[in-house]
């Protein structure tokens, strides 16, 4: 069961990610591009071409959990999540 209290780290993939990718494709990105261990107590966030679409990947003891959302009225990033945009969002 997904328990947000267990999350130790949150990683945001800067730039665009093809959100057609499933669990295996996103795990591949985490391992190969970011050289991170996808089975840690971490939440990995990916943004699509449209800045209101997100996927999140989380490892639970029983397997991966893939979350997907369209945040149409909640949040709209002012462009791709690149380091400069991310810096502006957290200030």
mmCIF file of C-alpha atoms in Angstrom:
data_model
loop_
_atom_site.group_PDB
_atom_site.id
_atom_site.type_symbol
_atom_site.label_atom_id
_atom_site.label_comp_id
_atom_site.label_asym_id
_atom_site.label_seq_id
_atom_site.Cartn_x
_atom_site.Cartn_y
_atom_site.Cartn_z
ATOM 1 C CA UNK A 1 0.000 0.000 0.000
ATOM 2 C CA UNK A 2 1.261 3.475 -0.876
ATOM 3 C CA UNK A 3 2.349 5.297 2.281
ATOM 4 C CA UNK A 4 3.709 8.811 1.583
ATOM 5 C CA UNK A 5 5.293 8.876 5.047
ATOM 6 C CA UNK A 6 7.823 6.246 3.896
ATOM 7 C CA UNK A 7 9.204 8.439 1.099
ATOM 8 C CA UNK A 8 12.741 9.544 1.950
ATOM 9 C CA UNK A 9 13.628 11.351 -1.280
ATOM 10 C CA UNK A 10 11.737 12.967 -4.147
ATOM 11 C CA UNK A 11 13.469 13.196 -7.508
ATOM 12 C CA UNK A 12 12.113 15.340 -10.338
ATOM 13 C CA UNK A 13 13.194 14.455 -13.866
ATOM 14 C CA UNK A 14 13.964 17.791 -15.511
ATOM 15 C CA UNK A 15 12.824 18.245 -19.086
ATOM 16 C CA UNK A 16 10.211 16.271 -20.974
ATOM 17 C CA UNK A 17 9.548 12.572 -20.534
ATOM 18 C CA UNK A 18 7.505 10.512 -22.951
ATOM 19 C CA UNK A 19 4.557 9.681 -20.716
ATOM 20 C CA UNK A 20 3.613 6.761 -22.944
ATOM 21 C CA UNK A 21 6.345 4.891 -21.110
ATOM 22 C CA UNK A 22 5.192 2.388 -18.552
ATOM 23 C CA UNK A 23 6.853 1.130 -15.408
ATOM 24 C CA UNK A 24 9.727 -0.627 -17.203
ATOM 25 C CA UNK A 25 10.509 2.427 -19.333
ATOM 26 C CA UNK A 26 10.527 4.789 -16.361
ATOM 27 C CA UNK A 27 12.664 2.395 -14.303
ATOM 28 C CA UNK A 28 15.096 2.356 -17.228
ATOM 29 C CA UNK A 29 15.296 6.167 -17.132
ATOM 30 C CA UNK A 30 15.936 6.141 -13.381
ATOM 31 C CA UNK A 31 18.696 3.544 -13.698
ATOM 32 C CA UNK A 32 20.413 4.584 -16.918
ATOM 33 C CA UNK A 33 20.000 8.345 -17.206
ATOM 34 C CA UNK A 34 20.048 9.290 -13.521
ATOM 35 C CA UNK A 35 22.066 6.325 -12.224
ATOM 36 C CA UNK A 36 19.780 5.962 -9.212
ATOM 37 C CA UNK A 37 18.440 2.867 -7.479
ATOM 38 C CA UNK A 38 14.718 2.671 -8.317
ATOM 39 C CA UNK A 39 13.945 0.337 -5.397
ATOM 40 C CA UNK A 40 14.823 2.906 -2.732
ATOM 41 C CA UNK A 41 12.198 4.701 -0.646
ATOM 42 C CA UNK A 42 12.026 7.456 -3.234
ATOM 43 C CA UNK A 43 9.374 9.027 -5.411
ATOM 44 C CA UNK A 44 10.400 9.764 -9.000
ATOM 45 C CA UNK A 45 8.384 12.454 -10.813
ATOM 46 C CA UNK A 46 8.226 12.831 -14.589
ATOM 47 C CA UNK A 47 6.635 15.659 -16.598
ATOM 48 C CA UNK A 48 5.224 15.263 -20.091
ATOM 49 C CA UNK A 49 5.241 17.705 -23.006
ATOM 50 C CA UNK A 50 2.182 19.383 -21.581
ATOM 51 C CA UNK A 51 3.162 20.907 -18.266
ATOM 52 C CA UNK A 52 -0.016 19.746 -16.556
ATOM 53 C CA UNK A 53 0.645 16.004 -17.012
ATOM 54 C CA UNK A 54 2.757 14.046 -14.560
ATOM 55 C CA UNK A 55 3.689 10.476 -13.749
ATOM 56 C CA UNK A 56 5.166 9.320 -10.478
ATOM 57 C CA UNK A 57 6.993 6.062 -9.850
ATOM 58 C CA UNK A 58 7.346 4.535 -6.388
ATOM 59 C CA UNK A 59 8.632 1.151 -5.219
ATOM 60 C CA UNK A 60 6.504 -0.541 -2.591
ATOM 61 C CA UNK A 61 7.410 -3.865 -1.002
ATOM 62 C CA UNK A 62 4.985 -5.607 -3.372
ATOM 63 C CA UNK A 63 6.123 -3.886 -6.579
ATOM 64 C CA UNK A 64 6.095 -0.568 -8.377
ATOM 65 C CA UNK A 65 3.248 1.899 -8.101
ATOM 66 C CA UNK A 66 2.686 4.139 -11.108
ATOM 67 C CA UNK A 67 0.677 7.298 -10.475
ATOM 68 C CA UNK A 68 -0.578 9.545 -13.263
ATOM 69 C CA UNK A 69 -2.348 12.870 -13.072
ATOM 70 C CA UNK A 70 -3.598 15.751 -15.148
ATOM 71 C CA UNK A 71 -3.295 18.770 -12.894
ATOM 72 C CA UNK A 72 -5.392 21.032 -15.111
ATOM 73 C CA UNK A 73 -6.617 23.398 -12.457
ATOM 74 C CA UNK A 74 -4.119 22.693 -9.698
ATOM 75 C CA UNK A 75 -0.770 23.579 -11.221
ATOM 76 C CA UNK A 76 0.757 24.581 -14.497
ATOM 77 C CA UNK A 77 4.515 24.835 -14.777
ATOM 78 C CA UNK A 78 5.711 27.854 -16.775
ATOM 79 C CA UNK A 79 7.537 25.603 -19.227
ATOM 80 C CA UNK A 80 9.551 22.387 -19.122
ATOM 81 C CA UNK A 81 10.979 21.375 -15.780
ATOM 82 C CA UNK A 82 14.571 22.349 -16.417
ATOM 83 C CA UNK A 83 16.795 23.487 -13.536
ATOM 84 C CA UNK A 84 16.017 27.208 -14.087
ATOM 85 C CA UNK A 85 12.246 26.600 -14.085
ATOM 86 C CA UNK A 86 12.487 24.340 -11.057
ATOM 87 C CA UNK A 87 14.492 26.987 -9.206
ATOM 88 C CA UNK A 88 11.800 29.561 -9.951
ATOM 89 C CA UNK A 89 9.077 27.239 -8.656
ATOM 90 C CA UNK A 90 10.711 26.603 -5.286
ATOM 91 C CA UNK A 91 11.432 30.258 -4.522
#
